[in-house]
Coordinates of C-alpha atoms in Angstrom, one line a residue:
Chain O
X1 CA -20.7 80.7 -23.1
X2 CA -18.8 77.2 -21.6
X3 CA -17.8 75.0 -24.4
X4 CA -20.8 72.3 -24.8
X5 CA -19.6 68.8 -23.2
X6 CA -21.2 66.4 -25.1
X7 CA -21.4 67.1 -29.1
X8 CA -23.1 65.2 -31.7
X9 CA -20.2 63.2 -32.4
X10 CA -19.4 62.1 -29.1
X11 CA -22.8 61.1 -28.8
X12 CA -23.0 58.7 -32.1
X13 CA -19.3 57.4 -31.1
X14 CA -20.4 56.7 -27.8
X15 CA -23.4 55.4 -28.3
X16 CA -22.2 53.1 -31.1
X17 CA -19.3 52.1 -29.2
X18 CA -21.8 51.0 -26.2
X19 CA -24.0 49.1 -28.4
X20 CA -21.0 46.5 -30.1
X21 CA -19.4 46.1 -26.4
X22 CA -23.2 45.0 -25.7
X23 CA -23.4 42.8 -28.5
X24 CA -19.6 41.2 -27.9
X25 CA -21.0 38.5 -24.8
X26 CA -24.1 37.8 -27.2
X27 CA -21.9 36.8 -29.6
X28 CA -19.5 35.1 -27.9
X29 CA -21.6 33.3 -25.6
X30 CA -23.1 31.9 -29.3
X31 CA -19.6 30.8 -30.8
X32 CA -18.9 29.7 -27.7
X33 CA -22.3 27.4 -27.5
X34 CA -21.6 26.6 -31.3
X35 CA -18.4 25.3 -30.2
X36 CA -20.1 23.4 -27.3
X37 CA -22.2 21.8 -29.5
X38 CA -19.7 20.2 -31.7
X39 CA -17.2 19.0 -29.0
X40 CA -19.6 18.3 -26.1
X41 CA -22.7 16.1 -26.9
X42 CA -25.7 17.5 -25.3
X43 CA -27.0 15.8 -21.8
X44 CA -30.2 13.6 -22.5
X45 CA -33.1 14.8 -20.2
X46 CA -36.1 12.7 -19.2
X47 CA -39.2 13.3 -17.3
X48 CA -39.2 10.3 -14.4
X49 CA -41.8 9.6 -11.8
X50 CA -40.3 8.4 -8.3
X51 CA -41.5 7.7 -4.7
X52 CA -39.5 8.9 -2.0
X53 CA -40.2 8.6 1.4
X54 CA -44.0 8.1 0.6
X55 CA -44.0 11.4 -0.9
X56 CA -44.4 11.5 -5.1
X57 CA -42.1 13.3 -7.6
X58 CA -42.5 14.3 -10.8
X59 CA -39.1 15.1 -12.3
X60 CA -37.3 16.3 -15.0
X61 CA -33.9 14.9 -14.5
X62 CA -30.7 14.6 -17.0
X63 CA -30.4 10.8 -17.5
X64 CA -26.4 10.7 -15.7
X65 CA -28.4 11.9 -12.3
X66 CA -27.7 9.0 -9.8
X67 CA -30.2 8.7 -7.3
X68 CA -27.6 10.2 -4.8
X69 CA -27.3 13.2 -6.8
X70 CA -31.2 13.7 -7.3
X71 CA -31.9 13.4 -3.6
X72 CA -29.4 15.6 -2.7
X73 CA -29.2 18.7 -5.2
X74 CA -32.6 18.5 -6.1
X75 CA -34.7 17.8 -3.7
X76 CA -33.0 19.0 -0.6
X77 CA -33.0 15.5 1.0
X78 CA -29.2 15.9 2.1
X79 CA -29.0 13.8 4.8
X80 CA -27.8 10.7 2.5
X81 CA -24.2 11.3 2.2
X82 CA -21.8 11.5 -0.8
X83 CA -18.5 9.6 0.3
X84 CA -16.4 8.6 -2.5
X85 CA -19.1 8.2 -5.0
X86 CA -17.7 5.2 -6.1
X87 CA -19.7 2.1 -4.2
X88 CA -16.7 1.5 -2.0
X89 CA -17.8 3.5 1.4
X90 CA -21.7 2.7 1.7
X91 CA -22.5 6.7 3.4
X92 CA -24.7 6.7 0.0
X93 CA -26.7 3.8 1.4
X94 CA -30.9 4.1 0.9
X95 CA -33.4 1.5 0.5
X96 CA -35.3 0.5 -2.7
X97 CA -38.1 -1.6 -1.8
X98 CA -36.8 -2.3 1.6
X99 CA -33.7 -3.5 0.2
X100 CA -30.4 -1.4 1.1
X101 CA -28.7 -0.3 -2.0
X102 CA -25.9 2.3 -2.7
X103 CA -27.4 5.5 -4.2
X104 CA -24.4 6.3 -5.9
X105 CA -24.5 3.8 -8.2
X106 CA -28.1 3.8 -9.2
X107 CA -29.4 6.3 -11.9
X108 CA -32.5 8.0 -10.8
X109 CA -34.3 6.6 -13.9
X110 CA -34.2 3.4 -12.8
X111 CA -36.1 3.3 -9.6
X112 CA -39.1 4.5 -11.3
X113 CA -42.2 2.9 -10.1
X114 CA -40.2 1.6 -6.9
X115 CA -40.2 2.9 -3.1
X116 CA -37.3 5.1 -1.7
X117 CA -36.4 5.1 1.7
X118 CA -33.3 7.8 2.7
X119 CA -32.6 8.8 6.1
X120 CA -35.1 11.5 6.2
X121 CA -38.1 8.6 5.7
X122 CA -37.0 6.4 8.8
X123 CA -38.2 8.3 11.7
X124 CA -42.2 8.4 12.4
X125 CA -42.4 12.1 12.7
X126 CA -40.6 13.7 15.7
X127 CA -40.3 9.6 17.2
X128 CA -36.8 8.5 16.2
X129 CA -36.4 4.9 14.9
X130 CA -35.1 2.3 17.1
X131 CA -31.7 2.1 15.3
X132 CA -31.6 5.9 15.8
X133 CA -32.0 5.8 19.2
X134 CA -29.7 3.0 19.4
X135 CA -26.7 5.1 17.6
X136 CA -27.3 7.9 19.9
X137 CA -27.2 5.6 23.0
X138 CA -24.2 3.3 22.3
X139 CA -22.0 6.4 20.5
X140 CA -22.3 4.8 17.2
X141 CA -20.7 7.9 15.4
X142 CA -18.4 10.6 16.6
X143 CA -18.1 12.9 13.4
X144 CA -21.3 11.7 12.2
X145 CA -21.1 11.8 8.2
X146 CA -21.0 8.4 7.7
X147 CA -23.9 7.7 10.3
X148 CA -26.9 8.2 8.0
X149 CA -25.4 5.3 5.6
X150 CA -24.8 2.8 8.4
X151 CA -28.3 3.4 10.2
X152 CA -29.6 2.9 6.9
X153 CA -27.1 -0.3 6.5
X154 CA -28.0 -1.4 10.1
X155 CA -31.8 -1.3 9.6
X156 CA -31.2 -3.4 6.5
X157 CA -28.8 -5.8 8.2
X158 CA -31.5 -6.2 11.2
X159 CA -34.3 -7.1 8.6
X160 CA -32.6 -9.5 6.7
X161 CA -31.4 -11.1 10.5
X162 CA -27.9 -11.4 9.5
X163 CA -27.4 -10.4 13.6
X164 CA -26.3 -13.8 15.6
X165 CA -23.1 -12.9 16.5
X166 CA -21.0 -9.8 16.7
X167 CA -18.7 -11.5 13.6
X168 CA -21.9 -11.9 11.7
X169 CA -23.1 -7.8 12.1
X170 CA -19.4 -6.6 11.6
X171 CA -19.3 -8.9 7.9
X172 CA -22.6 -8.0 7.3
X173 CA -22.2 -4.6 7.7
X174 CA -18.2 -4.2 6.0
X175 CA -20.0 -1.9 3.2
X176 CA -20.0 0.8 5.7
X177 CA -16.9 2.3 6.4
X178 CA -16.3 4.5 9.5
X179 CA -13.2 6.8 9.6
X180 CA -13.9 7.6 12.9
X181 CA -13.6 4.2 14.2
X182 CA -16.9 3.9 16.0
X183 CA -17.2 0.4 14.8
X184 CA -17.6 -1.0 18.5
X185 CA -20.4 1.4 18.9
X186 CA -22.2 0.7 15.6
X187 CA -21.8 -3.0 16.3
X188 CA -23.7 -2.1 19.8
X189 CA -26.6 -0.2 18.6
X190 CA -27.0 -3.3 15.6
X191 CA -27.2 -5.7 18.5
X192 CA -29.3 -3.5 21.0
X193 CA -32.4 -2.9 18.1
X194 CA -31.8 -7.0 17.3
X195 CA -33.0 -8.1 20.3
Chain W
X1 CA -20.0 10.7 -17.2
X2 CA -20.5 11.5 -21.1
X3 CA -24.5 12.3 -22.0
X4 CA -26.3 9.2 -22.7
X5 CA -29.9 8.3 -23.6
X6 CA -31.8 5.7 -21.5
X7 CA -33.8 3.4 -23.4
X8 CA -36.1 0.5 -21.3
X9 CA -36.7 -2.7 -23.7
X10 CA -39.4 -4.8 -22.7
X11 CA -37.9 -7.9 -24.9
X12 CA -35.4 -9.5 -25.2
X13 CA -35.6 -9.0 -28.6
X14 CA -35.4 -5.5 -28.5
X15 CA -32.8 -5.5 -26.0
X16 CA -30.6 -7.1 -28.5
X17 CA -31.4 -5.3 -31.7
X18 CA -30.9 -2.3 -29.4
X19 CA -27.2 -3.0 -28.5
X20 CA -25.5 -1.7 -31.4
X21 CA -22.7 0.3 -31.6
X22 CA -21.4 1.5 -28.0
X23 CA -25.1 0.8 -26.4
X24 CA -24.6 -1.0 -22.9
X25 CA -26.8 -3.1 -21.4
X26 CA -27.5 -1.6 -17.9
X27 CA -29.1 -4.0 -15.2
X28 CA -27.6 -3.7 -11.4
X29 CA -24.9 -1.0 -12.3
X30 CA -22.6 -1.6 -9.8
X31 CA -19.6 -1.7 -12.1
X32 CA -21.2 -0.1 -15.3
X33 CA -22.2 3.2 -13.8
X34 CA -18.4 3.3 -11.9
X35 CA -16.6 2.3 -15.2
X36 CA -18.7 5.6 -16.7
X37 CA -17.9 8.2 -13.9
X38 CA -14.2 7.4 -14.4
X39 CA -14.5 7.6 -18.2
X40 CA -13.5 4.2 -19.1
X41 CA -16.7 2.6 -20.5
X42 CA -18.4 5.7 -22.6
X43 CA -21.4 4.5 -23.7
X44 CA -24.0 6.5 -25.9
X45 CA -26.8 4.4 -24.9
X46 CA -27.6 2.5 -21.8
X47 CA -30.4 -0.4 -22.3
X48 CA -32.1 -1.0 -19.2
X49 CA -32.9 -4.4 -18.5
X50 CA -34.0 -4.8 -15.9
X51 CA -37.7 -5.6 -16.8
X52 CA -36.6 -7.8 -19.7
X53 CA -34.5 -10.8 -17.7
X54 CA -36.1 -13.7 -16.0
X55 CA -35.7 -13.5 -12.0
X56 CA -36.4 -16.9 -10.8
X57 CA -34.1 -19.7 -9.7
X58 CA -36.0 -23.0 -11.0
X59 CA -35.7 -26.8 -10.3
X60 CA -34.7 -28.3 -14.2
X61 CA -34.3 -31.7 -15.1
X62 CA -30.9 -32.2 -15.1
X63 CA -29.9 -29.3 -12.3
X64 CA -31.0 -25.7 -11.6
X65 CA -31.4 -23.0 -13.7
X66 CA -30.8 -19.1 -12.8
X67 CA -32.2 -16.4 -14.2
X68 CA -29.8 -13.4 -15.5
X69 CA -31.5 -10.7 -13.5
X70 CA -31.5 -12.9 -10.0
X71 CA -29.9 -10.4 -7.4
X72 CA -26.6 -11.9 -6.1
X73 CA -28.1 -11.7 -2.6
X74 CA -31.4 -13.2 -3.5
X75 CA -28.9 -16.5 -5.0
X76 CA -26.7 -16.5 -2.1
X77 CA -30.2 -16.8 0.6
X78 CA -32.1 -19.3 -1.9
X79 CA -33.1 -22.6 -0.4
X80 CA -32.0 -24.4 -3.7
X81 CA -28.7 -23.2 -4.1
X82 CA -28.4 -23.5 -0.3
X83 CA -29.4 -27.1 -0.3
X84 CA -27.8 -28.4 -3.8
X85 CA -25.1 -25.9 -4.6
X86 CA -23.9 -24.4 -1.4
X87 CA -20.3 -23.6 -3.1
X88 CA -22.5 -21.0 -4.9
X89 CA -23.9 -19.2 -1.8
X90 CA -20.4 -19.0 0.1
X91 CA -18.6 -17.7 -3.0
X92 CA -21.3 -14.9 -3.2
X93 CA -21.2 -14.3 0.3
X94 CA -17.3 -13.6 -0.1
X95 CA -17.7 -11.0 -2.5
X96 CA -18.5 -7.3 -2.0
X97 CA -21.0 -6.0 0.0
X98 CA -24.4 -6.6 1.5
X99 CA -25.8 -3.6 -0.7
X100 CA -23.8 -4.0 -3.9
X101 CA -25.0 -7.9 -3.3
X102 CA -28.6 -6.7 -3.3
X103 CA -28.0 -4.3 -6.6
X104 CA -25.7 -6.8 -9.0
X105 CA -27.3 -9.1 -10.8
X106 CA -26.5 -13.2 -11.8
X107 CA -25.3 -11.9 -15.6
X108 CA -23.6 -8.7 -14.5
X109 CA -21.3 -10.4 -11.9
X110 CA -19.9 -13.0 -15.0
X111 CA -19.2 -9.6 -17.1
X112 CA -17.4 -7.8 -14.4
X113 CA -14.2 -5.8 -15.9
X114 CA -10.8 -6.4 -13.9
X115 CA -10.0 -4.2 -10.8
X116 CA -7.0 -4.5 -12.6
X117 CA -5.1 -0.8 -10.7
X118 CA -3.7 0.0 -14.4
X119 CA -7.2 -0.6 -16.1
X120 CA -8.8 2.0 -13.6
X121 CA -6.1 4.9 -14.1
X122 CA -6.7 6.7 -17.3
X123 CA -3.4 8.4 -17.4
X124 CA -1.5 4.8 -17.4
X125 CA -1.2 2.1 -20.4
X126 CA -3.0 -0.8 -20.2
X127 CA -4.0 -3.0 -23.2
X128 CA -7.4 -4.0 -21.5
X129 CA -8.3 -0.2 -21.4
X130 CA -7.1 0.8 -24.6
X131 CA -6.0 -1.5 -27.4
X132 CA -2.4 -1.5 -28.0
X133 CA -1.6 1.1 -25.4
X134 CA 1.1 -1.7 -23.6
X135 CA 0.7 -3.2 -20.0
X136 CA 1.9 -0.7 -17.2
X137 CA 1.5 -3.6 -14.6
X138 CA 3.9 -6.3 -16.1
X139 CA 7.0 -4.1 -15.1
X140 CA 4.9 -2.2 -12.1
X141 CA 2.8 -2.8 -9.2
X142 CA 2.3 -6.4 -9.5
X143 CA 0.4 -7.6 -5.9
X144 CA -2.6 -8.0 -7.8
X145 CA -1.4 -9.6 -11.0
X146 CA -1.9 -12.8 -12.1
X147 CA 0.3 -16.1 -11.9
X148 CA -1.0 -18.0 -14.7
X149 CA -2.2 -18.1 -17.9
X150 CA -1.1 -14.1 -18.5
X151 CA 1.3 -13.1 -21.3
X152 CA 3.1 -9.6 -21.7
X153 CA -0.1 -8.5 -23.2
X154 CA -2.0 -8.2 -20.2
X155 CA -1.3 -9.9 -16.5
X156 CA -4.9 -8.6 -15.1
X157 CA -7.2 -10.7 -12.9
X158 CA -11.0 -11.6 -13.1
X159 CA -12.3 -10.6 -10.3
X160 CA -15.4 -12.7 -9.9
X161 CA -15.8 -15.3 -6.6
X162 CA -19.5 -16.2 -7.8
X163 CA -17.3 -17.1 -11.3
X164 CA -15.0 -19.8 -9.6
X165 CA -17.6 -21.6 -7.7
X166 CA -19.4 -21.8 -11.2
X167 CA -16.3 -22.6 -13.1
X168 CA -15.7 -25.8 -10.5
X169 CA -19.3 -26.8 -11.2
X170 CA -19.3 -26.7 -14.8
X171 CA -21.9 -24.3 -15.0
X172 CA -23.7 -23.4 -18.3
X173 CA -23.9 -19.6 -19.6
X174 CA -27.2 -19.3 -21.4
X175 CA -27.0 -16.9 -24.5
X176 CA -29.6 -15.5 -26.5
X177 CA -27.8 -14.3 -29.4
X178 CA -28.9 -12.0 -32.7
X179 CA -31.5 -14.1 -34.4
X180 CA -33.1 -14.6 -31.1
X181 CA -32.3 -18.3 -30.2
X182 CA -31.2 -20.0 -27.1
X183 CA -27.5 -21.4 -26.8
X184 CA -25.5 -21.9 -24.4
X185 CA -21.6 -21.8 -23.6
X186 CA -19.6 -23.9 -21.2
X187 CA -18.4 -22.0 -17.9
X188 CA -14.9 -23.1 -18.9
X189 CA -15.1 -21.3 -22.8
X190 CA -16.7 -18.7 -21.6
X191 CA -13.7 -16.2 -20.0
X192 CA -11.0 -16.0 -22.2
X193 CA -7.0 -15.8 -21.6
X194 CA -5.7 -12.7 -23.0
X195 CA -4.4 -13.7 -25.8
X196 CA -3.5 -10.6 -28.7
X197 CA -7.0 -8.7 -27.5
X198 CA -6.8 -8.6 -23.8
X199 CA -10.0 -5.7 -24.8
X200 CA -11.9 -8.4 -24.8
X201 CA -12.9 -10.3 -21.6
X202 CA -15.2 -13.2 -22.8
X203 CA -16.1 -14.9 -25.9
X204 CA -19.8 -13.1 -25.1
X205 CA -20.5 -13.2 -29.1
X206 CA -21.5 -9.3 -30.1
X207 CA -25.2 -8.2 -29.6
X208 CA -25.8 -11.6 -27.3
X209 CA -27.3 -11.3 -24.3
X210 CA -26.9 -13.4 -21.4
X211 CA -30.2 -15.1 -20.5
X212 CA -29.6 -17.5 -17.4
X213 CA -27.0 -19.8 -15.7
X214 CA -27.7 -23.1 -15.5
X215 CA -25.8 -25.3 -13.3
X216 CA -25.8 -29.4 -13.4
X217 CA -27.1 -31.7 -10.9
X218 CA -23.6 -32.8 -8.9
X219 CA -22.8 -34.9 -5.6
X220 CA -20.6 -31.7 -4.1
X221 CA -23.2 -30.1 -1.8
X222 CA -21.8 -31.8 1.2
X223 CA -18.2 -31.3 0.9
X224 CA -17.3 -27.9 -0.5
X225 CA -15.6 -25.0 0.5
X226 CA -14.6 -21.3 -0.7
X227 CA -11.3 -20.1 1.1
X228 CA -10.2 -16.5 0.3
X229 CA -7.6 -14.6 1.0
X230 CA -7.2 -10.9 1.0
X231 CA -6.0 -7.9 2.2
X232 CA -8.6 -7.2 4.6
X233 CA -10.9 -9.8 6.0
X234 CA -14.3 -8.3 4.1
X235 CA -15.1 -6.1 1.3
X236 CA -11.8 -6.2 -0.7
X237 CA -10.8 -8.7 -3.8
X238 CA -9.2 -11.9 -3.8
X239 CA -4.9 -11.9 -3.6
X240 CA -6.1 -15.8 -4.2
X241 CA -9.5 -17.5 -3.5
X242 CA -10.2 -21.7 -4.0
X243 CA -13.4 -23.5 -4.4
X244 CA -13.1 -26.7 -3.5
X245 CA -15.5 -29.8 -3.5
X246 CA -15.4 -33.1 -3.0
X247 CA -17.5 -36.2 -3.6
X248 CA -16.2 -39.2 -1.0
X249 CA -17.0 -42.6 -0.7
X250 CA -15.8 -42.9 3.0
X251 CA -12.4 -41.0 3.1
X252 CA -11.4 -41.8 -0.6
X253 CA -11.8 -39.2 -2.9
X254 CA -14.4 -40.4 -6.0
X255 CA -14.4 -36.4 -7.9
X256 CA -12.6 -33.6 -7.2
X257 CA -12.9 -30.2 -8.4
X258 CA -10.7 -27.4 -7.7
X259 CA -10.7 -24.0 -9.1
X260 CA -8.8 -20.9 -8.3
X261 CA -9.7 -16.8 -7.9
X262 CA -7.3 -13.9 -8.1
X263 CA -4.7 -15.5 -10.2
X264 CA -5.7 -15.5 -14.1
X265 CA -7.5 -13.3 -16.6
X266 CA -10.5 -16.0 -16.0
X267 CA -12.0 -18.2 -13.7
X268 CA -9.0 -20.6 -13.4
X269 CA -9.5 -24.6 -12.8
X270 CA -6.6 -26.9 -11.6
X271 CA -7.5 -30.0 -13.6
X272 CA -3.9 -32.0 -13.2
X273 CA -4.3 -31.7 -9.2
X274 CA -8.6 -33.1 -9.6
X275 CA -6.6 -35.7 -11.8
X276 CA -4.1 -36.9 -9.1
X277 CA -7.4 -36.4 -6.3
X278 CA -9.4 -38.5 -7.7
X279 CA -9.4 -42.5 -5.9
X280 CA -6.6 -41.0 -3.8
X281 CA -7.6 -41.2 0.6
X282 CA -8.7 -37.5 1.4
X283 CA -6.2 -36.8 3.9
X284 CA -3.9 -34.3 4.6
X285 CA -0.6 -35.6 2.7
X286 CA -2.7 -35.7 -0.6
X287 CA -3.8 -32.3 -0.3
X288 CA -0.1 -31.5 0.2
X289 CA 0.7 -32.8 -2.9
X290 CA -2.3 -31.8 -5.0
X291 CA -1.0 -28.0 -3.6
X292 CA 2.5 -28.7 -4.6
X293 CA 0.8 -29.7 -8.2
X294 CA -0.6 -26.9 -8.4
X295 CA 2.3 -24.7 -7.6
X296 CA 4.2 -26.0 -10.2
X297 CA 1.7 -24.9 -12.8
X298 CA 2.3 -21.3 -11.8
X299 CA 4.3 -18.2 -13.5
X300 CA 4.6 -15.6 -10.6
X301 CA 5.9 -11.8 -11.9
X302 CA 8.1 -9.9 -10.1
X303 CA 6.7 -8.7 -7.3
X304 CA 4.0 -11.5 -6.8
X305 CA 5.5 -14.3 -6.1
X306 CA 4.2 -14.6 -2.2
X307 CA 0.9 -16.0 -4.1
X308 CA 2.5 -19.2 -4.6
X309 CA 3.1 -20.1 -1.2
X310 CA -0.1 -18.2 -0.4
X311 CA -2.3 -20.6 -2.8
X312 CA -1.0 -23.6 -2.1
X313 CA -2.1 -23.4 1.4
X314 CA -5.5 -21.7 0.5
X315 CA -5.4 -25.1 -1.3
X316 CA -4.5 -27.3 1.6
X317 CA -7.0 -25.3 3.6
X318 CA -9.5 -25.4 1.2
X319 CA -9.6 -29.1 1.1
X320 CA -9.6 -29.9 4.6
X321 CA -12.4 -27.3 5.5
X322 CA -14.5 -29.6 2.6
X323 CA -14.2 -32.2 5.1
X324 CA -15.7 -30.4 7.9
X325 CA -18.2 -28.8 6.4

C-alpha cells in the first residue's frame, strides 16, 4: 500500500499554522490602528446640507473637505479644477451666491445653506452659456485646464461690470492665471459677452 | 491639514468663550485655511463666524463704522467709503484678487500673517513661525524684507494695503474682549514691531474678537492716492506701497498724512515727513524733500537696499497723483 500523504500531524500542524498566519494582519492591522490612535488624532466628520447647481446634497463630509475637494472626489463634479490649491491660480474658481470665490479655500461646511454654482451649473442644458460660446469663438484656452476657472471668473467679472476697458477686464481678472498664454483670447471672449 | 472640529457660534459671546486654547476663529479663510494645509497654523478647533459679525458699513457721528465681517469687495464698491474715504477703496482694490476680495473679510485682512518666504517654509528658521527658532531671512533672501523698524529677531513684512490706508486715517479697531465689552484700539497700537516675540503680530489681547473698524470723519477724500509697487502689475505683494492724502487750502498743504506698505512688520506712518508737509506749497520740490526725509529714516539689509530709492519716488509719485485725483 503507498505511504499515506497527509497524516494526523501534518494536518494539526498545518492547520494550526494556517490559522496564526490568518490571525497575524488582524492583529497587526489592530496595533497598527492602536498606534494610529495615539499619534494621529482622528478626522472630525459632520453631516452638511449643500446646494449645488440647484441640485440638494445631503453629505457626510470630514470637516478638512474644501469645497474643491467635495465637488470633485465626491460628487463627480470634476470640471472645477485643482491648480495649486493654494488661492494663488483661480482654476478652483465657483460661485457662492453669485459671487466668484476660490473653492480651494472654502471648507465645504461653510457654504451650508448657500447656492453653488461650478462649471457644470452654467450651461442651460445642451445650450452653452454666452461666455462659453465666447471662449470657444475667440480661442480663449488652448490646453484648457484653467478654462473652467476663468469662464467662471469671466462670468463674475461681467456681472459685477468691471468691463470698460481691456486694462479694466485684464486687472479684474489677474486671479486667473493661464500657462498657456491665451490671455488675448480670454480678454476677447470677456469683451464679446460684455456688450 | 490636522483633524479639527467645526463649531458655528451664533454670539459673540460664545465665539469668545469658545476661543481657547489653539481654537481659530474662521470667517473668509483665505489665509487661515492656506496657513493649515502647509501646517503652520494647527488649530484643534475652527469657530465659524461668519453668522456672528455685523456686515453693514454705517454713517456714525463722528465718521463711519465697518463691520468685521464686511467682504473686502463689498468695502471697496460701497458708496460711503467711495465718497468719504476713497483711500480705503483703492488700497483694497490693489490687493489680491477679485475672488479672494469677495471671500476675506474687514477683520481678517488686519490679522493677515506675513508672506514672509521664511515664515511659509517649514524646513527653514524663522522666529515668527516658531519661537526662538532664529531668522533665516536676515542673512538670506532679503527682496522682501523690511527697511524699518525690524531687528535681528525678525525683518518680515505686513502684508496688508487695506492696513495702510487705515493706518494714514487713524482708524479705530473695535474689540470685544473676554467679559464681553466694547473697546477699541488705535490703528497705530494695534500692529506691533517685533520686538523679543516676533510670534506675535498685534497687541489683539487673547480671546478678543475684532468687532468693527471705525474710521473718523477727515477732509482727505479729495486728495489721496495709493501707489504700489511690485513685481508684477496685479495680484502679487507690495516691494513698497504709499497712501498718501492731502487736505489743501489752494496749493498749500493744511494736513498731510503719509504711510508706507511692504517695508515694516506693521502698517508703517512717516510722521517727520507729514511734520515738514504740513503749511509747506504742495509742489514738486517739497515732495522731493519730504521723500528724502523719509529715506533717511530707513535701515535697508543686504540685499534690499533698491527699496530706498524705490520708496522715495513711490513717495514723490504718490503725492503728485493726490493732486490729480
Amino acid at each position: 500500500m503507498e505511504k499515506q500523504k497527509y497524516s494526523r500531524r501534518f494536518f494539526l500542524s498545518t492547520s494550526a499554522m494556517a490559522a496564526t498566519l490568518a490571525f497575524i494582519p488582524v492583529g497587526v492591522k489592530a496595533f497598527y490602528n492602536n498606534v494610529k490612535k495615539l499619534v494621529i488624532p482622528l478626522k472630525e466628520k459632520m453631516a452638511i446640507k449643500l446646494s449645488i447647481n440647484k441640485a440638494k446634497y445631503n453629505l457626510t463630509v470630514d470637516t478638512r473637505t474644501t469645497l474643491l475637494d467635495l465637488v470633485r472626489e465626491q460628487l463627480d463634479l470634476t470640471g472645477t479644477k485643482k491648480g495649486c490649491d493654494h488661492g494663488q491660480c483661480g482654476a478652483c474658481t465657483v460661485h457662492v451666491n453669485g459671487q466668484r470665490v476660490l473653492s480651494c479655500l472654502t471648507l465645504a461646511a461653510t457654504v451650508q445653506g448657500k447656492e453653488v454654482t461650478t462649471i457644470e451649473g452654467l450651461s442651460q442644458g445642451s445650450e452653452l452659456h454666452p461666455m462659453q460660446q465666447a471662449f470657444i469663438e475667440c480661442d480663449g484656452f488652448q490646453c484648457g485646464y484653467c478654462t473652467p476657472g476663468q469662464i467662471m471668473s469671466a462670468v463674475g467679472c461681467v456681472n459685477e461690470g468691471h468691463t470698460h476697458s481691456v486694462e479694466e477686464i485684464k486687472e479684474f481678472m489677474s486671479g486667473n492665471l493661464c500657462r498657456c498664454g491665451a490671455y488675448n483670447g480670454i480678454v476677447q471672449s470677456i469683451q464679446k459677452v460684455a456688450k | 491639514m490636522r483633524p479639527f472640529t467645526l463649531q458655528k457660534p451664533t454670539t459673540i459671546g460664545q465665539a469668545v468663550s469658545g476661543k481657547k486654547e489653539s481654537a481659530q476663529f474662521l470667517a473668509g479663510g483665505t489665509n487661515l485655511l492656506d496657513l493649515m494645509k502647509k501646517h503652520i497654523s494647527q488649530p484643534d478647533r475652527l469657530l465659524d463666524i461668519n453668522s456672528v459679525l455685523s456686515e453693514k458699513i454705517e454713517s456714525t457721528a463722528g465718521g463711519i463704522r465697518i463691520g468685521a465681517n464686511v467682504r473686502n469687495s463689498a468695502a471697496a464698491a460701497n458708496e460711503l467709503i467711495l465718497s468719504k474715504f476713497p483711500l480705503v477703496s483703492h488700497a483694497i482694490l490693489k490687493g489680491a484678487s477679485p475672488q479672494i476680495r469677495n471671500m476675506a473679510s474687514m477683520a481678517g485682512n488686519l490679522l493677515q500673517r506675513t508672506r514672509c518666504p521664511y515664515f511659509y517654509d517649514t524646513s527653514l528658521p524663522c522666529n515668527k513661525r516658531k519661537a526662538g527658532s532664529g531668522c533665516g531671512a536676515l542673512k538670506g533672501e532679503t527682496r522682501m524684507a523690511a527697511i524699518v523698524g525690524h531687528n535681528p529677531q525678525c525683518v518680515a513684512v505686513h502684508p496688508s494695503d487695506l492696513c495702510i490706508a487705515l493706518s494714514a486715517l487713524d482708524a479705530r479697531v473695535i474689540i470685544n474682549g473676554k467679559d464681553n465689552k466694547e473697546t477699541s484700539i488705535p490703528f497705530k497700537d494695534f500692529h506691533k514691531l517685533p520686538g523679543t516675540n516676533p510670534e506675535k503680530d498685534n497687541n489683539l489681547p487673547a480671546n478678543a474678537i475684532i468687532t468693527a473698524i471705525e474710521i473718523p470723519s477727515n477732509p482727505f477724500n479729495k486728495n489721496c492716492s495709493y501707489l504700489k509697487l511690485r513685481d508684477r502689475e496685479s495680484y502679487a505683494f507690495a516691494l513698497v506701497s504709499v497712501a498718501a492724502a492731502l487736505q489743501l487750502n489752494g496749493n498749500r498743504i493744511v494736513e498731510a498724512r503719509l504711510a508706507s506698505g511692504g517695508v515694516a512688520h506693521k502698517p508703517w506712518r512717516w510722521y517727520e515727513a507729514e511734520k515738514f508737509l504740513k503749511g509747506k506749497t504742495a509742489d514738486l520740490s517739497n515732495f522731493k524733500q519730504a521723500a528724502e526725509i523719509i529715506a533717511r529714516e530707513t535701515h535697508p539689509l543686504n540685499g534690499n537696499e533698491f527699496k530706498v530709492p524705490m520708496l522715495k519716488g513711490a513717495i514723490e509719485v504718490a503725492l503728485q497723483n493726490c493732486l490729480t485725483a
